[in-house]
CSV table of C-alpha atoms in Angstrom, one decimal:
chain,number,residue,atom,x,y,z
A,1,UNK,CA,49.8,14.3,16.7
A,2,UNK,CA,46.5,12.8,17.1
A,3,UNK,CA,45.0,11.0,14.2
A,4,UNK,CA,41.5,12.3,13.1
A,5,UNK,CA,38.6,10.0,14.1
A,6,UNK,CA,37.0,8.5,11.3
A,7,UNK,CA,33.5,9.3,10.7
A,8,UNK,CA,30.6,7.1,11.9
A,9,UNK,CA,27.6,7.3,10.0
A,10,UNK,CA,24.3,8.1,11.6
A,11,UNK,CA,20.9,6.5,11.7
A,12,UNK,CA,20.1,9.4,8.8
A,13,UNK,CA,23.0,8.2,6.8
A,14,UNK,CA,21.8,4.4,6.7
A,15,UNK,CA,18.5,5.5,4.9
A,16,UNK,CA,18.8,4.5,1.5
A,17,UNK,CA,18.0,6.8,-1.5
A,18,UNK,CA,20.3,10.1,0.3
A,19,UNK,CA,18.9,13.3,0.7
A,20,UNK,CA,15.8,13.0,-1.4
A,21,UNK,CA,15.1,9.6,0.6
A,22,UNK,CA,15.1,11.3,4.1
A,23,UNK,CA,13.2,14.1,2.6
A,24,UNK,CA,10.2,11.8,1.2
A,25,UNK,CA,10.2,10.4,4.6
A,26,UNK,CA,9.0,13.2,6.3
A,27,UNK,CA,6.5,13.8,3.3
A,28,UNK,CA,4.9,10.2,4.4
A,29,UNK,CA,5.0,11.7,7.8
A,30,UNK,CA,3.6,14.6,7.3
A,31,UNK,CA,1.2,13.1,5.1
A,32,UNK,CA,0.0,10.3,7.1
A,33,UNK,CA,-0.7,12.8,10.5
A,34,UNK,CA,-2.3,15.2,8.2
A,35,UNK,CA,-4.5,12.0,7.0
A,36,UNK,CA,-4.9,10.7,10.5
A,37,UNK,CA,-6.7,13.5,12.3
A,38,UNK,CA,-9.2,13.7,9.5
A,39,UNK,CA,-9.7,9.9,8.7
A,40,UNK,CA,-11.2,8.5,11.9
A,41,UNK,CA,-13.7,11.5,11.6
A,42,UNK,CA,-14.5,11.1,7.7
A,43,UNK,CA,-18.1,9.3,8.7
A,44,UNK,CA,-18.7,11.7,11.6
A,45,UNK,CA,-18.2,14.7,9.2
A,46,UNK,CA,-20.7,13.9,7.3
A,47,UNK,CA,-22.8,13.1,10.1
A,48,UNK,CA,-22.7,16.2,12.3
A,49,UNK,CA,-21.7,18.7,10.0
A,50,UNK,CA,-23.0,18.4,6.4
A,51,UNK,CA,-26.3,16.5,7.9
A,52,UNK,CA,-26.8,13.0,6.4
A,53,UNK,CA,-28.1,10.4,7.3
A,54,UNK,CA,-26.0,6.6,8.2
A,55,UNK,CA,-27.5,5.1,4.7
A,56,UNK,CA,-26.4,8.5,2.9
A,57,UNK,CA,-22.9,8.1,4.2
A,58,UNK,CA,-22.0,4.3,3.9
A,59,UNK,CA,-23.0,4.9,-0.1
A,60,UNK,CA,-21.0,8.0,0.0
A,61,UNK,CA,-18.0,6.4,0.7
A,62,UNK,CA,-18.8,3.2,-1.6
A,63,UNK,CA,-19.2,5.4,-4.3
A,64,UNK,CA,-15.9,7.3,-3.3
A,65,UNK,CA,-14.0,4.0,-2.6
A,66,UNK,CA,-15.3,2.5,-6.1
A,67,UNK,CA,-14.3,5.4,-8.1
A,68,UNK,CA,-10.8,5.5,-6.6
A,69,UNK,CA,-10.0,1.8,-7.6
A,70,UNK,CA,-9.4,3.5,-11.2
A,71,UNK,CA,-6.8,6.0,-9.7
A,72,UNK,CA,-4.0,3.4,-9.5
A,73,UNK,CA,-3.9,2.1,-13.1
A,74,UNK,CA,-4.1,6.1,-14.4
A,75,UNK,CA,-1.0,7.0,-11.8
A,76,UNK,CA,1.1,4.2,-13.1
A,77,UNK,CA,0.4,4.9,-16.6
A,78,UNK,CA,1.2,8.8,-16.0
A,79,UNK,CA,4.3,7.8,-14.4
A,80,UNK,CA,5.8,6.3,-17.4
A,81,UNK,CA,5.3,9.2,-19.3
A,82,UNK,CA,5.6,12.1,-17.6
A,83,UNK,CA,8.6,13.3,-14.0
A,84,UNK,CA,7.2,11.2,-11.2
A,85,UNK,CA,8.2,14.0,-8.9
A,86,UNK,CA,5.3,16.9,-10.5
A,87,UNK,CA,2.8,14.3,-10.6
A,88,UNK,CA,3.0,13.3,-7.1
A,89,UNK,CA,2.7,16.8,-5.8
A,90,UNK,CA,-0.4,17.2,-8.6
A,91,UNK,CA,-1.5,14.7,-6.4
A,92,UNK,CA,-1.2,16.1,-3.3
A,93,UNK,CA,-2.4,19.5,-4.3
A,94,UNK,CA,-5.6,17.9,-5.7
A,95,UNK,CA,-6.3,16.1,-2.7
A,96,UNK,CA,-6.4,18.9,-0.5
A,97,UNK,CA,-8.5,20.9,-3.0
A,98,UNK,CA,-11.0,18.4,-3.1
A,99,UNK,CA,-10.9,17.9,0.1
A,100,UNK,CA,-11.5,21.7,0.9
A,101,UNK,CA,-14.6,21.6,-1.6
A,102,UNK,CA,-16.6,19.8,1.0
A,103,UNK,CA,-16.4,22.9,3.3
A,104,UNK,CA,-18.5,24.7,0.4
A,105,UNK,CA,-21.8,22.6,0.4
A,106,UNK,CA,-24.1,20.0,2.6
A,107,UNK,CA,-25.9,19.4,-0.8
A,108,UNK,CA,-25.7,15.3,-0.7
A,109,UNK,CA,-24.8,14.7,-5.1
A,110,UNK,CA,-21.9,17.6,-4.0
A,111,UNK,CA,-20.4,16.2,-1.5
A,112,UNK,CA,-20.3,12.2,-3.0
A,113,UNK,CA,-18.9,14.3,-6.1
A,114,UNK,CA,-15.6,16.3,-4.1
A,115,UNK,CA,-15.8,12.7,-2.6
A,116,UNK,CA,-15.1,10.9,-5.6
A,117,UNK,CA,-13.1,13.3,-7.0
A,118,UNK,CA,-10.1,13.1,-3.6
A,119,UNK,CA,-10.2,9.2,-3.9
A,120,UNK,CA,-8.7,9.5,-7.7
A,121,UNK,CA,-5.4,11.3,-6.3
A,122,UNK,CA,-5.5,9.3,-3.2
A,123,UNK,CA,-5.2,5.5,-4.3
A,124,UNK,CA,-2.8,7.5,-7.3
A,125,UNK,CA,-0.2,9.5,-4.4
A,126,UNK,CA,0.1,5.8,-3.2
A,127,UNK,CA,1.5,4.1,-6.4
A,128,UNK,CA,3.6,7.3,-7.2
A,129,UNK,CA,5.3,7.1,-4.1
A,130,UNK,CA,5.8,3.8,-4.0
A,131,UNK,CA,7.1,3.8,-7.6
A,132,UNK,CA,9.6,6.5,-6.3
A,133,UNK,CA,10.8,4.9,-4.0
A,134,UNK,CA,11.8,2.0,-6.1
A,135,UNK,CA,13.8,4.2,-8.4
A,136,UNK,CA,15.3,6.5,-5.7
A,137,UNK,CA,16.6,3.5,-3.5
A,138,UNK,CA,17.3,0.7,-6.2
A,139,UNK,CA,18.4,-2.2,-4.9
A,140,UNK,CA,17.8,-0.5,-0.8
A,141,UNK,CA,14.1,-0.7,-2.1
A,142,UNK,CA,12.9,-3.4,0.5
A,143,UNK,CA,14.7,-1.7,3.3
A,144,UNK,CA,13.5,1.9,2.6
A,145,UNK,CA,10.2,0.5,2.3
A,146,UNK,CA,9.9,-0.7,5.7
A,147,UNK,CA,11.4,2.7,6.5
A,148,UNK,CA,8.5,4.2,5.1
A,149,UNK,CA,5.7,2.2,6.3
A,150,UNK,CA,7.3,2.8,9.9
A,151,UNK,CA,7.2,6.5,9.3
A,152,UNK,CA,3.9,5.9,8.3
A,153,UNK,CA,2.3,4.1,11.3
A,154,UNK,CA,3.9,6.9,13.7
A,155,UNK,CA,2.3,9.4,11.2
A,156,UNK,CA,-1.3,7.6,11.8
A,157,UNK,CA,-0.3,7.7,15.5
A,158,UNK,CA,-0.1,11.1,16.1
A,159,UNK,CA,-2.7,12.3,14.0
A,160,UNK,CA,-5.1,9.9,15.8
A,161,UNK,CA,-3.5,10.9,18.8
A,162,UNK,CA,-4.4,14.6,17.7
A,163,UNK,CA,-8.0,13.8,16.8
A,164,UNK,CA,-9.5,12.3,19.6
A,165,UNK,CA,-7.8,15.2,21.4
A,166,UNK,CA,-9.6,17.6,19.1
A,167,UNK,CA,-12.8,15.6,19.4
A,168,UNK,CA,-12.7,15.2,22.9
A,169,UNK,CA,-13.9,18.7,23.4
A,170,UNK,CA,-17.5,17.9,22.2
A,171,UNK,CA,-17.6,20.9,19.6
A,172,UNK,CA,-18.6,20.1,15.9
A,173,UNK,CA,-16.3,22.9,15.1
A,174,UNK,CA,-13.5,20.5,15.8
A,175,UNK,CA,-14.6,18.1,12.5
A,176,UNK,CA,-14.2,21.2,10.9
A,177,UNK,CA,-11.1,22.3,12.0
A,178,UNK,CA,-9.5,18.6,11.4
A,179,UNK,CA,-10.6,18.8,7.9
A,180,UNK,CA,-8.6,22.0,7.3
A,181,UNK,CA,-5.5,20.1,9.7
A,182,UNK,CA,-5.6,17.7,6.7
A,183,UNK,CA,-5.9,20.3,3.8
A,184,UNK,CA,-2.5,22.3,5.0
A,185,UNK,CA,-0.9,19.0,5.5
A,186,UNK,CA,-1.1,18.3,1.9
A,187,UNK,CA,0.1,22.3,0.8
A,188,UNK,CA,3.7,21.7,3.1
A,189,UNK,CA,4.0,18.2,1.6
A,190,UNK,CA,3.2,19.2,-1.7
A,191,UNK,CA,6.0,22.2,-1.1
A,192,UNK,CA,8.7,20.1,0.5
A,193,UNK,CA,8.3,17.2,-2.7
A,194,UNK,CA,9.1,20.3,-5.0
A,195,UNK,CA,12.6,20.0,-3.2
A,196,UNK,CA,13.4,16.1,-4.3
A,197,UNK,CA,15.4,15.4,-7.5
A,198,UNK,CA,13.5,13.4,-9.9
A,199,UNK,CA,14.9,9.8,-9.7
A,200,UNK,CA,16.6,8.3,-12.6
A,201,UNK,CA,13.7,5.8,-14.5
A,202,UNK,CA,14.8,2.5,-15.1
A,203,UNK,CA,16.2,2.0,-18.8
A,204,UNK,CA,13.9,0.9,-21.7
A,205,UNK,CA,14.4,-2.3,-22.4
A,206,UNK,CA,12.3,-5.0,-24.5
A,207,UNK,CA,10.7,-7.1,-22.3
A,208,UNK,CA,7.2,-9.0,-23.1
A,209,UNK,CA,5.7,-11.8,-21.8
A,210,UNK,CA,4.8,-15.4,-24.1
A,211,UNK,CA,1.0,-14.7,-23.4
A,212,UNK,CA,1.4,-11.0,-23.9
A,213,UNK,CA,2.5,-11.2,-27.6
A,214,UNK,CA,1.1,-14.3,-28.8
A,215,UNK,CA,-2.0,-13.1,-30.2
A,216,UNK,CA,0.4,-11.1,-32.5
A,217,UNK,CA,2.4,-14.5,-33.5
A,218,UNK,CA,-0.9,-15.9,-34.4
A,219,UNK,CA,-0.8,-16.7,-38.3
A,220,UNK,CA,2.7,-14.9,-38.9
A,221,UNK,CA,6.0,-15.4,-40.4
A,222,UNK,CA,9.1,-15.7,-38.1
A,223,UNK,CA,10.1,-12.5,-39.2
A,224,UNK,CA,6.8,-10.7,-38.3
A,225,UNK,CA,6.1,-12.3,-35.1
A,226,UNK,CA,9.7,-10.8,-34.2
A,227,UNK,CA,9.1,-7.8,-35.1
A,228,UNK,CA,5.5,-7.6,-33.1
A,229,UNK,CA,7.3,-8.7,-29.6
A,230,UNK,CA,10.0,-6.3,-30.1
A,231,UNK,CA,7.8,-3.5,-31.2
A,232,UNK,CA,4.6,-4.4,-28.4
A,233,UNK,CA,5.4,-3.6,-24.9
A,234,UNK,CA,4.7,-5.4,-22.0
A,235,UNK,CA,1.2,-4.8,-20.7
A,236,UNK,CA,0.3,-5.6,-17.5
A,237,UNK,CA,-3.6,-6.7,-18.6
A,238,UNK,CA,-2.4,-9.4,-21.0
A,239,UNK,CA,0.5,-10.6,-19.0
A,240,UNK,CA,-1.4,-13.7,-16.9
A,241,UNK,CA,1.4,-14.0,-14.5
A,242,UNK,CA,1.0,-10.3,-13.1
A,243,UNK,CA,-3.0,-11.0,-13.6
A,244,UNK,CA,-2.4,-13.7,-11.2
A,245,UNK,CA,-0.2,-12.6,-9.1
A,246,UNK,CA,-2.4,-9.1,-8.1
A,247,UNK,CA,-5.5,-11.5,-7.9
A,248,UNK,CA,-3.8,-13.7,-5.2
A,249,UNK,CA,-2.7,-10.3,-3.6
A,250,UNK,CA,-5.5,-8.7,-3.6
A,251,UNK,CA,-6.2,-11.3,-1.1
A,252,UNK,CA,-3.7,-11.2,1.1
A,253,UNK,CA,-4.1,-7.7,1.6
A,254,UNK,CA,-7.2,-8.4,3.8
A,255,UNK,CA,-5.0,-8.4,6.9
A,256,UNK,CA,-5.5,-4.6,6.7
A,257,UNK,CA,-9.5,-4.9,7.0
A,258,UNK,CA,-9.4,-7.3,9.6
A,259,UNK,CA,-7.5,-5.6,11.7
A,260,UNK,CA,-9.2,-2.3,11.1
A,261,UNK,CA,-12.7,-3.1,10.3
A,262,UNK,CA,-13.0,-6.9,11.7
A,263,UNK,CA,-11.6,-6.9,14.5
A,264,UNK,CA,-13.3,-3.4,16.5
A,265,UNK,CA,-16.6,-5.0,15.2
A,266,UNK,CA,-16.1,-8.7,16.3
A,267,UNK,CA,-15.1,-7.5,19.5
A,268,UNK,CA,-18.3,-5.8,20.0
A,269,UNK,CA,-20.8,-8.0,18.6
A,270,UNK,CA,-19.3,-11.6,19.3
A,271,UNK,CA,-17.4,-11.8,22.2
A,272,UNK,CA,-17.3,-11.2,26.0
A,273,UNK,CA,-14.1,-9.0,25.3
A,274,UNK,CA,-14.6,-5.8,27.3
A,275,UNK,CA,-14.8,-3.1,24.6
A,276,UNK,CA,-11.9,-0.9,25.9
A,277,UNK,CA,-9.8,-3.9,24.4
A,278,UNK,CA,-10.2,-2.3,20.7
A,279,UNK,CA,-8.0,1.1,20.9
A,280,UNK,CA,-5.9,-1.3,23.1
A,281,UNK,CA,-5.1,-4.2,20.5
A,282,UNK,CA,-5.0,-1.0,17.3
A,283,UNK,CA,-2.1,0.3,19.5
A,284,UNK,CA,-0.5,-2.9,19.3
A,285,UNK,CA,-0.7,-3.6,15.6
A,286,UNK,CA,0.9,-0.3,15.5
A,287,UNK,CA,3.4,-0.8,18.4
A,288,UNK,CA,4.7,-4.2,16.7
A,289,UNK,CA,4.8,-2.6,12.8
A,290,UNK,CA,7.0,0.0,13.7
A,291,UNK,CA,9.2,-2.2,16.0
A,292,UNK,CA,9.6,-5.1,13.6
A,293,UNK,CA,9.0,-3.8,10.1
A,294,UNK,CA,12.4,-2.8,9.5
A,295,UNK,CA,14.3,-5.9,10.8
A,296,UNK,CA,11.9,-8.6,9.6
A,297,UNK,CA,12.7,-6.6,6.4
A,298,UNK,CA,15.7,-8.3,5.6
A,299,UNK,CA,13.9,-11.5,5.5
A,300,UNK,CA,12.7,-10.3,1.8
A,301,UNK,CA,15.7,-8.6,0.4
A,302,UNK,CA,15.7,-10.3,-2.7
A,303,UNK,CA,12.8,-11.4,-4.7
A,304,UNK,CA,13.8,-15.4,-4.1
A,305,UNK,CA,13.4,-14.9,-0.4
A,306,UNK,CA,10.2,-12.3,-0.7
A,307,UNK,CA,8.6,-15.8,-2.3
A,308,UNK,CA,9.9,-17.6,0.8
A,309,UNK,CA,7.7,-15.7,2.8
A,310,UNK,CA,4.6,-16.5,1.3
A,311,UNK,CA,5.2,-19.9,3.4
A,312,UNK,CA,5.1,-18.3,6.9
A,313,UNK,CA,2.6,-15.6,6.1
A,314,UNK,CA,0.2,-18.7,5.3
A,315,UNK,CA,0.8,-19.8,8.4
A,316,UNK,CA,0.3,-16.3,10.3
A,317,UNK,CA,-3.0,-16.2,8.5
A,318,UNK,CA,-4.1,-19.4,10.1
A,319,UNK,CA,-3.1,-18.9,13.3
A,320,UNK,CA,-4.6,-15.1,13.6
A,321,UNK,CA,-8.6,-16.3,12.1
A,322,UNK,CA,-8.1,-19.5,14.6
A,323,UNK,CA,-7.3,-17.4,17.4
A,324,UNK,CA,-10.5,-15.0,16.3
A,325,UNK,CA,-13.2,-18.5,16.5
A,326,UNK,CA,-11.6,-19.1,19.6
A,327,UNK,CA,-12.3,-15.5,20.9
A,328,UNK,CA,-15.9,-16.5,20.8
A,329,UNK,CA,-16.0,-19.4,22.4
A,330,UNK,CA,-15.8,-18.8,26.0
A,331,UNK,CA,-15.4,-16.0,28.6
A,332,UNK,CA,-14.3,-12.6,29.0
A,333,UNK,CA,-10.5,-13.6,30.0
A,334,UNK,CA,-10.6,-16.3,26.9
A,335,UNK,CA,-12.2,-13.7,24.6
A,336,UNK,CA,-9.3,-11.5,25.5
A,337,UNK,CA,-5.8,-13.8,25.0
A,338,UNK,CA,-7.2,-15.3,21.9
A,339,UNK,CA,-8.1,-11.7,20.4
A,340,UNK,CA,-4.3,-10.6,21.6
A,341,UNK,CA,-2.8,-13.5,20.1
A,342,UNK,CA,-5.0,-13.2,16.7
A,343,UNK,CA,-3.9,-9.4,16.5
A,344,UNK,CA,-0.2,-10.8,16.9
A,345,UNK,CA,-0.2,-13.1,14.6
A,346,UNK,CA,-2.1,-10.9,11.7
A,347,UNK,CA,0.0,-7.8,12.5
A,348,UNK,CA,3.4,-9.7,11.6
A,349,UNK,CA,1.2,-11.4,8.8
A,350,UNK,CA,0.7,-7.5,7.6
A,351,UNK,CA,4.6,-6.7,8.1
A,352,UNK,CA,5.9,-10.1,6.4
A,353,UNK,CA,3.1,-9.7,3.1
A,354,UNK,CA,4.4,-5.9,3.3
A,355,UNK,CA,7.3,-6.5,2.4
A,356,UNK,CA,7.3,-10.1,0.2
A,357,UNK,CA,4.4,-7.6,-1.5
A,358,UNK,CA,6.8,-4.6,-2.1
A,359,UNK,CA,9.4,-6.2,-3.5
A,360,UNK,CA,7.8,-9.4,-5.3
A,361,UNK,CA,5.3,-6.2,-7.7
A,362,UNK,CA,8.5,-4.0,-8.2
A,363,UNK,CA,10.6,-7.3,-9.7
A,364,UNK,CA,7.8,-8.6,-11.8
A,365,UNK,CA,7.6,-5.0,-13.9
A,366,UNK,CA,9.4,-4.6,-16.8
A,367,UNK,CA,11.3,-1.9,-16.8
A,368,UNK,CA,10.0,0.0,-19.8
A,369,UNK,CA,6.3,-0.1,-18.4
A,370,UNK,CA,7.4,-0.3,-13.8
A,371,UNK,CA,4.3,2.5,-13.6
A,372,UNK,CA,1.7,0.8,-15.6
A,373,UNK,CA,2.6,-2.4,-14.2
A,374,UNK,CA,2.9,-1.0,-10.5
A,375,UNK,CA,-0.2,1.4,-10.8
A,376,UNK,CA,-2.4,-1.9,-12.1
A,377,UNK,CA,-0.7,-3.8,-8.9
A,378,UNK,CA,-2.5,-1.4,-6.6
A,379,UNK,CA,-5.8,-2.5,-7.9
A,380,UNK,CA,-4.7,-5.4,-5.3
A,381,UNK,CA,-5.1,-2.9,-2.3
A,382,UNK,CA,-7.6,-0.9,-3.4
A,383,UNK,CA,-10.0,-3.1,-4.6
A,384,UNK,CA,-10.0,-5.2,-0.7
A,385,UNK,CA,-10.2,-1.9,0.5
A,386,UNK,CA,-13.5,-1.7,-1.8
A,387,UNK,CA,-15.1,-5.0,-0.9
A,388,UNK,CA,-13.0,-6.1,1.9
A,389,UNK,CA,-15.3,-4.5,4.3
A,390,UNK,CA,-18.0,-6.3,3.0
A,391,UNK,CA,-16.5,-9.9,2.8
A,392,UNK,CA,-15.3,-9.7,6.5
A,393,UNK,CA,-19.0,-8.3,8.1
A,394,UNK,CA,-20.3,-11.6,5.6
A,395,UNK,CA,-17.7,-13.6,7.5
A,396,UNK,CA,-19.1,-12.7,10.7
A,397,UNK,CA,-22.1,-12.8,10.1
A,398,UNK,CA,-22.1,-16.3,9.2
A,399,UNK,CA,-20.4,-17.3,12.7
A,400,UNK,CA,-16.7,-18.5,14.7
A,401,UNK,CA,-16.6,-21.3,12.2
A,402,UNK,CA,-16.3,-18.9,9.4
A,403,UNK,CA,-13.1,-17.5,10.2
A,404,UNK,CA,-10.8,-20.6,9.9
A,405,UNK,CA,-12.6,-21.4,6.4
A,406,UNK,CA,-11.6,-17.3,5.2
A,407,UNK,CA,-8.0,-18.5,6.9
A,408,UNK,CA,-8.2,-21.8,4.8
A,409,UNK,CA,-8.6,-19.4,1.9
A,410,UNK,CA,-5.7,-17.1,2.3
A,411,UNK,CA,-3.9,-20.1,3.0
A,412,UNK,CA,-5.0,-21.1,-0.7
A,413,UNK,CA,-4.2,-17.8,-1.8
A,414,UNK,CA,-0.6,-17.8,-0.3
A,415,UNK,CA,0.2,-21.4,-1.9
A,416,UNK,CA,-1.6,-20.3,-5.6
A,417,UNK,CA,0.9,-17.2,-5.7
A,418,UNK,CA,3.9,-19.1,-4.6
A,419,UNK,CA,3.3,-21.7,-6.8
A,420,UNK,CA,2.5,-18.8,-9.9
A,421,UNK,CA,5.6,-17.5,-9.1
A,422,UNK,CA,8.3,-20.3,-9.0
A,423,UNK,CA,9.5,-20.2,-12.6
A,424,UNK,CA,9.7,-16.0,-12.3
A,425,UNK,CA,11.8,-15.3,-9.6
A,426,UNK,CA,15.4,-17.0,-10.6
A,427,UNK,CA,17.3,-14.3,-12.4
A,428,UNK,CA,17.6,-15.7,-16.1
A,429,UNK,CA,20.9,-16.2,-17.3
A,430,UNK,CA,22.7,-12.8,-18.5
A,431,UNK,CA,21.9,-11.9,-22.4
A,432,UNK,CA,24.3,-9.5,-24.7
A,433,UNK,CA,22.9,-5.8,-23.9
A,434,UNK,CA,24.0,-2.1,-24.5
A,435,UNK,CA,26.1,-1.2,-21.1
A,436,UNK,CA,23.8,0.4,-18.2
A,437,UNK,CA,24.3,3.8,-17.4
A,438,UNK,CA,25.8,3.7,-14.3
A,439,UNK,CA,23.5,6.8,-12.7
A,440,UNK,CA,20.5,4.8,-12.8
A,441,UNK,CA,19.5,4.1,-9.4
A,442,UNK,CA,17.5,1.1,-9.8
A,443,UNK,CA,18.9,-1.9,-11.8
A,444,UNK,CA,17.0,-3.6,-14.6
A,445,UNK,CA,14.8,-6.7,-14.0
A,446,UNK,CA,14.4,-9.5,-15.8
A,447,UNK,CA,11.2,-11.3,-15.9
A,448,UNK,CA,10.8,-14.8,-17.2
A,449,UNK,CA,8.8,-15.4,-20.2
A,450,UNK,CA,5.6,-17.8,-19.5
């Protein structure tokens, strides 16, 4: 009698978080095609079809981007009140609805408002998934976010892929017809996240940092200033390691606008690069992130070894706005080695801060306040996206030279946030606590008091 075979698991079984996590990765996958046929077009939109002019549509999207840096911070406060589940597809559901809107008017104060108005859910889907994620795949959390941003990138890859086969046809119906692409992406997302469980939130726990309570010390009893720690909770905006910290990320998230806005531009306008090089070298940054994300992942497991990575990433940051000066200094064949080797070495700077990023803002939360604390974290991202674009054309504008002085920079940053960090990434020895509930999906962290 033949003994059954025992049961291998499957690529789909290694995903942490189960059902729900496979389910939210084809949400990101939907989500991110859906967003990449109508991104690259967003300018062009407005160009051909509503009517405005360039000035008209670079404030446009300032405005837009400006009011969105404030949907982070009201996502993550949200979250800890209310099922992360129904306020992520609230999300998605006001997206496309805003989004929709600008099919109803050319009229320029209407279409910065509908504008505005899909930027709030946008930066706020971003924090809600990501704070899902935390409490679906607990201690997985580094690994399923690499996952997720590998889904993404072949997500943005096919939905680029689908736009410039839409626009390729030379009809302004097809800006049209992206737009609306985009809008039904966001209804099947917003169906299939009705289908996940709501993860289990972390469980309350007093947690509050020296600077964050010593205002209410000031000119109390013992007693008193007890009571006000244990009463006050942690607040992201008066806790100066978290201020800190996002500052120094904020940062070190500029990787994204070099490569996306930098890059194309300095190609163009400063080298002898031919100019086919720029879908070229975007198709490697996006080759190499979906290769490597996942195995360099392991690299930043725990939040010990997400600090360690601050090291290299410095490094990568030198090496990738060295290579860019270079890239200027001589002739086509020069221009276009130093441009590969700077997209190299800024793509695996983007995958490494990825991931030290992920799980270094996740284990400085406190548990009772993970949204707030995680919604004011993606101020970081949203803000460079805000003014990144404008530091980097600054850069360039000022010459080669000024790209290893912004490396010299990050470098700084890099250091600044390791350093910050040193005393609040050891776990603290174990105090006397009520017993976990064992459901809870993501464990309880313990941040230093500084």
């Amino acid at each position: 009698m033949s003994r059954p075979t025992p049961r291998h698991r499957t690529v789909l079984d290694r995903i942490p978080g189960g059902r729900d996590g496979r389910r939210m990765l084809v949400v990101s996958i939907i989500d991110k095609t859906g967003t990449g046929l109508w991104a690259g077009c967003t300018a062009l939109y407005f160009t051909y079809v509503s009517g405005l002019g360039l000035g008209q549509v670079g404030l446009l999207m300032t405005i837009s981007g400006g009011v969105g840096l404030a949907g982070a911070p009201i996502a993550g406060r949200l979250a800890d009140r209310f099922p992360v589940v129904r306020l992520i597809v609230a999300t998605q559901l006001l997206r496309g609805a805003a989004l929709l809107a600008l099919l109803t008017t050319d009229h320029y104060l209407l279409l910065t408002l509908y504008s505005a108005l899909g930027a709030l859910p946008d930066r706020a889907g971003s924090v809600l998934i990501k704070l899902y994620a935390a409490r679906l795949a607990g201690p997985d959390r580094v690994r399923y976010q690499a996952i997720q941003r590998t889904t993404v990138n072949i997500g943005w890859s096919i939905g680029g892929l689908g736009a410039a086969a839409a626009l390729a046809t030379g009809s302004v119906d097809a800006y049209t017809y992206l737009l609306v692409g985009n809008v039904l992406s966001y209804a099947v997302i917003a169906a299939l996240t009705l289908r996940c469980a709501e993860p289990p939130a972390p469980a309350r726990v007093v947690t509050t940092s020296t600077d964050a309570s010593a205002d209410a010390c000031a000119d109390a009893s013992a007693d008193a200033c007890a009571d006000a720690v244990r009463d006050r909770p942690a607040n992201p905006w008066r806790d100066r390691v978290f201020l800190g910290y996002t500052a120094t990320d904020a940062a070190l998230f500029l990787d994204d606008t070099i490569l996306q806005v930098a890059v194309p531009l300095w190609i163009v306008h400063a080298t002898d690069a031919p100019v086919g090089l720029v879908p070229l070298l975007l198709v490697l940054n996006t080759v190499l992130v979906v290769l490597f994300q996942v195995p360099l992942a392991r690299f930043g497991a725990t939040t010990p070894a997400a600090r360690r990575l601050l090291v290299p990433l410095a490094g990568l940051f030198a090496a990738g706005t060295l290579g860019l000066a270079v890239s200027a200094t001589g002739g086509p064949v020069l221009a276009t080695c130093a441009l590969i080797a700077a997209v190299i070495a800024l793509t695996f700077a983007e995958i490494i801060h990825a991931t030290a990023s992920w799980e270094l803002s996740v284990a400085l939360a406190p548990a009772e306040a993970q949204g707030s604390y995680l919604g004011f974290h993606g101020l970081a991202q949203s803000g460079q996206r805000f003014a990144g674009p404008l530091l980097v054309t600054g850069v360039m504008a000022a010459g080669p030279l000024a790209w290893p002085v912004l490396g010299l920079a990050l470098v700084g940053a890099a250091a600044t946030q390791h350093r910050l960090l040193r005393d609040h990434v050891t776990p603290a020895a174990p105090a006397p606590a009520p017993a976990a509930d064992p459901s809870l999906s993501v464990p309880t962290v313990t941040v230093s008091e500084k």
